[in-house]
């Protein structure tokens, strides 16, 4: 059939039979052959032929082209990179939270050490103003401890 079609269109016989044997079953060639045979047969109306062609090519599974394959690969790679960036962002957020917690713990520890030093001070050797100052500090420390215990 294809040989006859070629000879009708070109006026000479087809001398690449080995190529035809390799390509005759490929989806691209079969859809092209169907389209050409429809044109040659001149069926009812042009709209009907277009609808038939569209319906016949809908069910066919054709291999994707190079551009589409590369585009899909790039999109997949971009998706992976975006996912990695999101993971890195989350890890940085967690790290920042941990650092903030550590800083807070350090400040609390420093405050406890300072309070402990104040509580251990010997007020008997101090002058009257210093003694009053440190007595008030001790009272504030004790009141905070009582509030936290309650």
Short mmCIF file of C-alpha atoms in Angstrom, two decimals:
data_model
loop_
_atom_site.label_atom_id
_atom_site.label_comp_id
_atom_site.label_asym_id
_atom_site.label_seq_id
_atom_site.Cartn_x
_atom_site.Cartn_y
_atom_site.Cartn_z
CA UNK A 1 0.00 0.00 0.00
CA UNK A 2 2.72 2.47 0.97
CA UNK A 3 4.81 1.44 -2.03
CA UNK A 4 1.90 2.14 -4.34
CA UNK A 5 1.22 5.47 -2.67
CA UNK A 6 4.88 6.48 -3.02
CA UNK A 7 4.98 5.45 -6.67
CA UNK A 8 1.78 7.43 -7.37
CA UNK A 9 3.11 10.56 -5.71
CA UNK A 10 6.73 10.41 -6.90
CA UNK A 11 6.41 8.65 -10.23
CA UNK A 12 9.22 6.13 -9.44
CA UNK A 13 9.39 3.02 -7.32
CA UNK A 14 10.50 3.02 -3.67
CA UNK A 15 14.06 1.66 -3.34
CA UNK A 16 14.46 1.89 0.47
CA UNK A 17 12.44 -1.17 1.36
CA UNK A 18 14.69 -2.03 4.35
CA UNK A 19 13.89 1.37 5.94
CA UNK A 20 10.19 0.84 5.32
CA UNK A 21 10.31 -2.54 7.09
CA UNK A 22 11.84 -0.90 10.17
CA UNK A 23 9.49 2.08 10.30
CA UNK A 24 6.16 0.72 9.11
CA UNK A 25 4.96 -0.21 12.59
CA UNK A 26 5.99 3.02 14.35
CA UNK A 27 3.08 5.13 15.63
CA UNK A 28 4.27 8.23 13.86
CA UNK A 29 4.33 6.54 10.43
CA UNK A 30 0.99 4.80 10.89
CA UNK A 31 -0.77 8.06 11.84
CA UNK A 32 0.86 9.81 8.86
CA UNK A 33 -0.19 7.00 6.53
CA UNK A 34 -3.78 7.16 7.80
CA UNK A 35 -3.87 10.91 7.30
CA UNK A 36 -2.55 10.62 3.73
CA UNK A 37 -4.90 7.80 2.83
CA UNK A 38 -7.84 9.88 4.03
CA UNK A 39 -6.75 12.80 1.88
CA UNK A 40 -6.33 10.54 -1.12
CA UNK A 41 -9.72 8.91 -0.63
CA UNK A 42 -11.50 12.30 -0.36
CA UNK A 43 -14.17 11.20 2.08
CA UNK A 44 -17.46 12.98 2.65
CA UNK A 45 -16.49 16.36 4.10
CA UNK A 46 -13.36 18.08 5.36
CA UNK A 47 -14.80 18.54 8.87
CA UNK A 48 -15.65 14.87 9.11
CA UNK A 49 -12.10 13.95 8.04
CA UNK A 50 -10.60 16.26 10.67
CA UNK A 51 -12.81 14.74 13.34
CA UNK A 52 -11.80 11.22 12.27
CA UNK A 53 -8.11 12.15 12.33
CA UNK A 54 -8.46 13.74 15.75
CA UNK A 55 -10.32 10.71 17.09
CA UNK A 56 -7.75 8.28 15.65
CA UNK A 57 -4.76 10.12 17.08
CA UNK A 58 -6.30 10.47 20.57
CA UNK A 59 -5.88 6.81 21.40
CA UNK A 60 -2.36 6.48 19.98
CA UNK A 61 0.60 6.50 22.28
CA UNK A 62 3.50 8.28 20.68
CA UNK A 63 6.95 8.64 22.14
CA UNK A 64 7.75 12.08 23.48
CA UNK A 65 10.15 14.29 21.59
CA UNK A 66 13.57 15.51 22.67
CA UNK A 67 12.41 18.99 23.64
CA UNK A 68 9.57 17.67 25.74
CA UNK A 69 11.82 15.09 27.41
CA UNK A 70 14.43 17.73 28.23
CA UNK A 71 11.71 20.07 29.50
CA UNK A 72 10.35 17.37 31.79
CA UNK A 73 13.86 16.57 33.05
CA UNK A 74 14.54 20.26 33.76
CA UNK A 75 11.21 20.60 35.56
CA UNK A 76 11.94 17.51 37.66
CA UNK A 77 15.40 18.86 38.48
CA UNK A 78 13.92 22.25 39.39
CA UNK A 79 11.37 20.53 41.62
CA UNK A 80 14.14 18.63 43.40
CA UNK A 81 16.15 21.83 43.87
CA UNK A 82 13.10 23.64 45.28
CA UNK A 83 12.48 20.77 47.65
CA UNK A 84 16.11 20.84 48.80
CA UNK A 85 15.91 24.59 49.34
CA UNK A 86 12.77 24.14 51.42
CA UNK A 87 14.47 21.47 53.53
CA UNK A 88 17.48 23.75 54.04
CA UNK A 89 15.19 26.64 55.03
CA UNK A 90 13.40 24.46 57.59
CA UNK A 91 16.71 23.24 59.00
CA UNK A 92 17.91 26.83 59.33
CA UNK A 93 14.69 27.80 61.13
CA UNK A 94 15.10 24.92 63.57
CA UNK A 95 18.73 25.86 64.12
CA UNK A 96 17.76 29.48 64.81
CA UNK A 97 15.10 28.34 67.30
CA UNK A 98 17.63 26.15 69.09
CA UNK A 99 20.12 29.02 69.23
CA UNK A 100 17.46 31.31 70.69
CA UNK A 101 16.61 28.72 73.33
CA UNK A 102 20.30 28.30 74.19
CA UNK A 103 20.74 32.06 74.51
CA UNK A 104 17.72 32.23 76.79
CA UNK A 105 19.09 29.40 78.95
CA UNK A 106 22.47 31.15 79.17
CA UNK A 107 20.80 34.37 80.29
CA UNK A 108 18.78 32.52 82.92
CA UNK A 109 21.90 30.76 84.19
CA UNK A 110 23.77 34.06 84.37
CA UNK A 111 20.89 35.62 86.30
CA UNK A 112 20.83 32.66 88.74
CA UNK A 113 24.57 32.97 89.34
CA UNK A 114 24.23 36.69 90.00
CA UNK A 115 21.34 36.11 92.40
CA UNK A 116 23.33 33.41 94.19
CA UNK A 117 26.26 35.79 94.61
CA UNK A 118 23.93 38.42 96.07
CA UNK A 119 22.38 35.90 98.47
CA UNK A 120 25.88 34.79 99.69
CA UNK A 121 27.07 38.31 100.41
CA UNK A 122 28.04 39.13 103.97
CA UNK A 123 26.14 42.29 104.87
CA UNK A 124 27.79 42.78 108.26
CA UNK A 125 30.95 44.36 106.85
CA UNK A 126 29.11 46.79 104.55
CA UNK A 127 28.23 50.40 105.13
CA UNK A 128 24.60 51.31 105.80
CA UNK A 129 23.66 52.31 102.19
CA UNK A 130 25.20 49.20 100.61
CA UNK A 131 23.61 46.98 103.24
CA UNK A 132 20.16 48.45 102.52
CA UNK A 133 20.65 48.05 98.74
CA UNK A 134 21.64 44.39 99.00
CA UNK A 135 18.91 43.68 101.54
CA UNK A 136 16.30 44.89 99.06
CA UNK A 137 17.90 42.80 96.30
CA UNK A 138 17.75 39.72 98.53
CA UNK A 139 14.12 40.39 99.34
CA UNK A 140 13.23 40.67 95.64
CA UNK A 141 15.04 37.42 94.90
CA UNK A 142 13.21 35.64 97.70
CA UNK A 143 9.82 37.02 96.60
CA UNK A 144 10.43 35.84 92.99
CA UNK A 145 11.39 32.39 94.27
CA UNK A 146 8.20 32.21 96.33
CA UNK A 147 6.07 33.27 93.33
CA UNK A 148 7.66 30.65 91.09
CA UNK A 149 7.17 27.93 93.73
CA UNK A 150 3.50 28.78 94.16
#
